Coordinates of C-alpha atoms in Angstrom, one line a residue:
M864 CA 226.8 -12.2 234.9
K865 CA 228.0 -15.7 233.7
R866 CA 227.1 -14.8 229.9
K867 CA 229.1 -11.7 230.3
V868 CA 232.1 -13.4 231.4
D869 CA 231.7 -16.2 228.7
I870 CA 231.4 -13.4 226.1
V871 CA 234.7 -11.4 227.3
L872 CA 236.7 -14.6 228.0
S873 CA 235.8 -16.3 224.8
L874 CA 236.5 -13.3 222.5
L875 CA 239.7 -12.6 224.5
G876 CA 240.7 -16.3 224.1
L877 CA 240.0 -16.3 220.2
I878 CA 242.1 -13.2 219.8
L879 CA 245.0 -14.4 222.0
L880 CA 245.0 -17.9 220.5
S881 CA 244.6 -17.0 217.0
P882 CA 248.5 -17.5 216.1
L883 CA 248.1 -21.1 217.7
F884 CA 244.9 -21.7 215.6
L885 CA 246.8 -20.9 212.4
I886 CA 249.5 -23.3 213.4
I887 CA 247.1 -26.2 214.1
V888 CA 245.3 -25.5 210.8
L889 CA 248.5 -25.8 208.9
L890 CA 249.4 -29.1 210.9
I891 CA 246.1 -30.5 210.0
L892 CA 246.2 -29.6 206.5
T893 CA 249.7 -31.1 206.2
D894 CA 248.9 -34.2 207.9
S895 CA 245.6 -35.2 206.8
G896 CA 244.0 -32.5 204.5
R897 CA 240.6 -31.2 204.7
P898 CA 238.3 -30.4 206.6
V899 CA 240.1 -28.6 209.3
F900 CA 237.0 -28.4 211.5
Y901 CA 234.8 -31.2 212.7
R902 CA 231.2 -30.4 213.4
Q903 CA 228.9 -32.7 215.3
P904 CA 225.3 -32.3 216.4
R905 CA 224.9 -31.9 220.3
T906 CA 222.0 -31.5 222.6
G907 CA 222.1 -27.8 223.9
K908 CA 220.2 -25.8 226.6
G909 CA 216.4 -26.8 226.6
G910 CA 217.3 -29.8 224.4
I911 CA 217.9 -27.6 221.3
P912 CA 220.4 -29.0 219.1
F913 CA 223.5 -27.3 217.8
D914 CA 226.8 -28.1 216.0
I915 CA 229.7 -28.4 218.4
L916 CA 233.1 -27.2 216.8
K917 CA 236.5 -29.0 217.2
F918 CA 239.6 -29.3 215.2
R919 CA 239.5 -32.5 213.4
T920 CA 241.5 -35.0 214.9
M921 CA 240.2 -38.3 213.1
I922 CA 240.1 -39.5 209.5
V923 CA 237.2 -38.1 207.5
N924 CA 233.8 -39.8 208.4
A925 CA 235.4 -41.6 211.3
D926 CA 232.0 -41.1 213.2
K927 CA 230.3 -43.4 210.6
S928 CA 231.7 -46.3 212.5
S929 CA 231.3 -45.2 216.1
L930 CA 230.5 -42.0 218.0
L931 CA 232.9 -43.1 220.9
T932 CA 236.7 -42.8 220.7
I933 CA 238.3 -45.7 222.1
G934 CA 241.4 -44.2 223.8
L935 CA 244.1 -42.1 222.2
H936 CA 245.3 -44.9 220.3
D937 CA 242.0 -45.2 218.4
N938 CA 243.3 -46.2 214.8
R939 CA 240.9 -43.4 213.3
V940 CA 242.9 -40.6 215.1
T941 CA 245.4 -38.8 213.0
R942 CA 249.1 -38.2 213.9
T943 CA 248.2 -34.7 214.5
G944 CA 245.1 -35.5 216.1
Y945 CA 246.6 -37.6 218.7
Y946 CA 248.5 -34.5 220.3
L947 CA 245.5 -32.1 219.8
R948 CA 243.5 -34.7 221.8
K949 CA 246.1 -35.4 224.5
Y950 CA 246.3 -31.6 225.4
K951 CA 242.6 -31.0 224.8
I952 CA 243.6 -28.4 222.1
D953 CA 241.0 -29.9 219.8
E954 CA 238.3 -28.4 222.0
L955 CA 239.6 -24.7 221.6
P956 CA 237.1 -23.8 218.7
Q957 CA 234.3 -24.2 221.1
L958 CA 235.2 -20.7 222.1
I959 CA 233.2 -19.8 218.9
N960 CA 230.2 -22.0 220.3
V961 CA 230.5 -20.0 223.6
L962 CA 230.6 -16.6 221.7
K963 CA 227.5 -17.4 219.7
G964 CA 225.7 -18.4 222.8
E965 CA 225.4 -22.1 222.3
M966 CA 227.7 -23.1 225.0
S967 CA 229.4 -21.5 228.1
L968 CA 233.0 -21.9 229.3
V969 CA 231.7 -24.0 232.2
G970 CA 228.8 -26.3 232.1
P971 CA 227.7 -29.9 231.6
R972 CA 229.6 -31.2 228.5
P973 CA 227.0 -31.6 225.7
E974 CA 226.1 -34.9 224.5
V975 CA 225.1 -36.3 221.1
P976 CA 221.3 -36.7 220.9
K977 CA 221.5 -40.6 220.6
Y978 CA 222.7 -40.5 224.3
T979 CA 220.6 -37.7 225.5
Q980 CA 217.4 -39.7 224.5
L981 CA 218.3 -42.1 227.1
Y982 CA 218.4 -39.6 230.2
S983 CA 215.8 -40.1 233.0
Q984 CA 213.7 -37.2 233.8
R985 CA 215.9 -36.1 236.5
Q986 CA 219.0 -36.3 234.3
K987 CA 217.4 -34.1 231.8
D988 CA 218.0 -31.3 234.3
V989 CA 221.5 -31.0 232.9
L990 CA 219.8 -29.5 229.9
S991 CA 218.3 -26.6 231.9
V992 CA 221.8 -24.8 231.5
R993 CA 224.3 -24.0 228.6
P994 CA 226.6 -27.0 227.9
G995 CA 230.2 -26.1 228.6
I996 CA 233.7 -26.6 227.2
T997 CA 234.6 -28.1 230.7
D998 CA 232.7 -29.2 233.8
P999 CA 233.6 -31.1 237.0
A1000 CA 232.9 -34.6 235.4
S1001 CA 235.7 -33.8 232.6
I1002 CA 238.3 -33.1 235.5
L1003 CA 237.2 -36.2 237.6
L1004 CA 236.9 -38.6 234.6
K1005 CA 239.7 -37.1 232.5
D1006 CA 240.8 -40.7 231.6
E1007 CA 237.5 -41.3 230.1
N1008 CA 238.7 -42.5 226.6
E1009 CA 241.2 -45.0 228.3
M1010 CA 238.5 -46.4 230.3
I1011 CA 236.3 -47.0 227.4
A1012 CA 239.2 -48.5 225.5
A1013 CA 239.7 -50.9 228.4
S1014 CA 236.2 -52.0 228.5
P1015 CA 235.1 -55.2 226.7
D1016 CA 231.9 -53.5 225.6
P1017 CA 232.7 -49.8 225.0
E1018 CA 229.1 -48.6 224.2
K1019 CA 227.5 -50.8 227.1
F1020 CA 230.2 -49.3 229.6
Y1021 CA 229.6 -45.7 228.4
I1022 CA 225.8 -45.9 228.6
E1023 CA 225.7 -47.9 231.8
K1024 CA 228.5 -46.5 233.9
L1025 CA 230.0 -43.3 232.4
I1026 CA 226.9 -41.4 231.4
P1027 CA 225.1 -41.8 234.9
E1028 CA 228.3 -40.9 236.6
K1029 CA 228.9 -37.9 234.5
L1030 CA 225.4 -36.6 234.9
S1031 CA 225.5 -37.1 238.7
I1032 CA 228.6 -35.0 239.0
N1033 CA 227.1 -32.2 236.8
L1034 CA 223.6 -32.3 238.5
Q1035 CA 225.7 -31.4 241.7
Y1036 CA 227.5 -28.8 239.8
I1037 CA 224.1 -27.2 238.6
E1038 CA 222.9 -27.1 242.4
R1039 CA 226.1 -25.1 243.5
M1040 CA 226.6 -23.1 240.4
S1041 CA 228.4 -19.8 240.8
L1042 CA 231.1 -17.6 239.0
K1043 CA 233.6 -18.5 241.8
N1044 CA 232.8 -22.1 241.4
D1045 CA 233.1 -21.7 237.5
L1046 CA 236.6 -20.0 237.9
R1047 CA 237.8 -22.9 240.1
I1048 CA 236.8 -25.4 237.6
I1049 CA 238.6 -23.4 234.8
A1050 CA 241.8 -23.3 236.8
K1051 CA 241.5 -27.1 237.7
T1052 CA 240.9 -27.9 234.0
L1053 CA 244.1 -26.1 232.9
L1054 CA 246.2 -27.7 235.6
A1055 CA 244.7 -31.2 234.6
I1056 CA 246.0 -30.6 231.0
I1057 CA 249.4 -29.3 232.0
R1058 CA 249.8 -32.3 234.0

């Protein structure tokens, strides 16, 4: 049932949002040129890698210096990218990942392989389900980028504090996973973005 809902809602979302996608494409091209989309390897269900799709919000090759975004005022973020990130609009192309079956609308956010290699055996249970566009941890830790920016050692803070906290929240989600819970998480995500 979860997969059927993913297919219907992602397809509907892509159709309804296509005019917005066109505007965003034009804004990115005008602001910082090509490419419009950013692809990054992430770890999917069963540990299988896939390329996550986002609207590009940073200068080209920004991830060569660091995989972490240090707050919304990271100097690698473009002018258009600032607003796309602030309102989570950069994540919308992941509806394509959902349609392809690589992701779900709701599920643990997919992590880059560099960090999933650090997971304990218990933490690897988050890889037993499809990763999602949103999850409970994204709502509870919505200021993650700002927390990273405030840390004297962003990488260490992310690995030692944020990853374990996110995984703990998402392991609880997996234990209580249901369509009703997913719809509640989608609603809470939309409210958090609006606020």
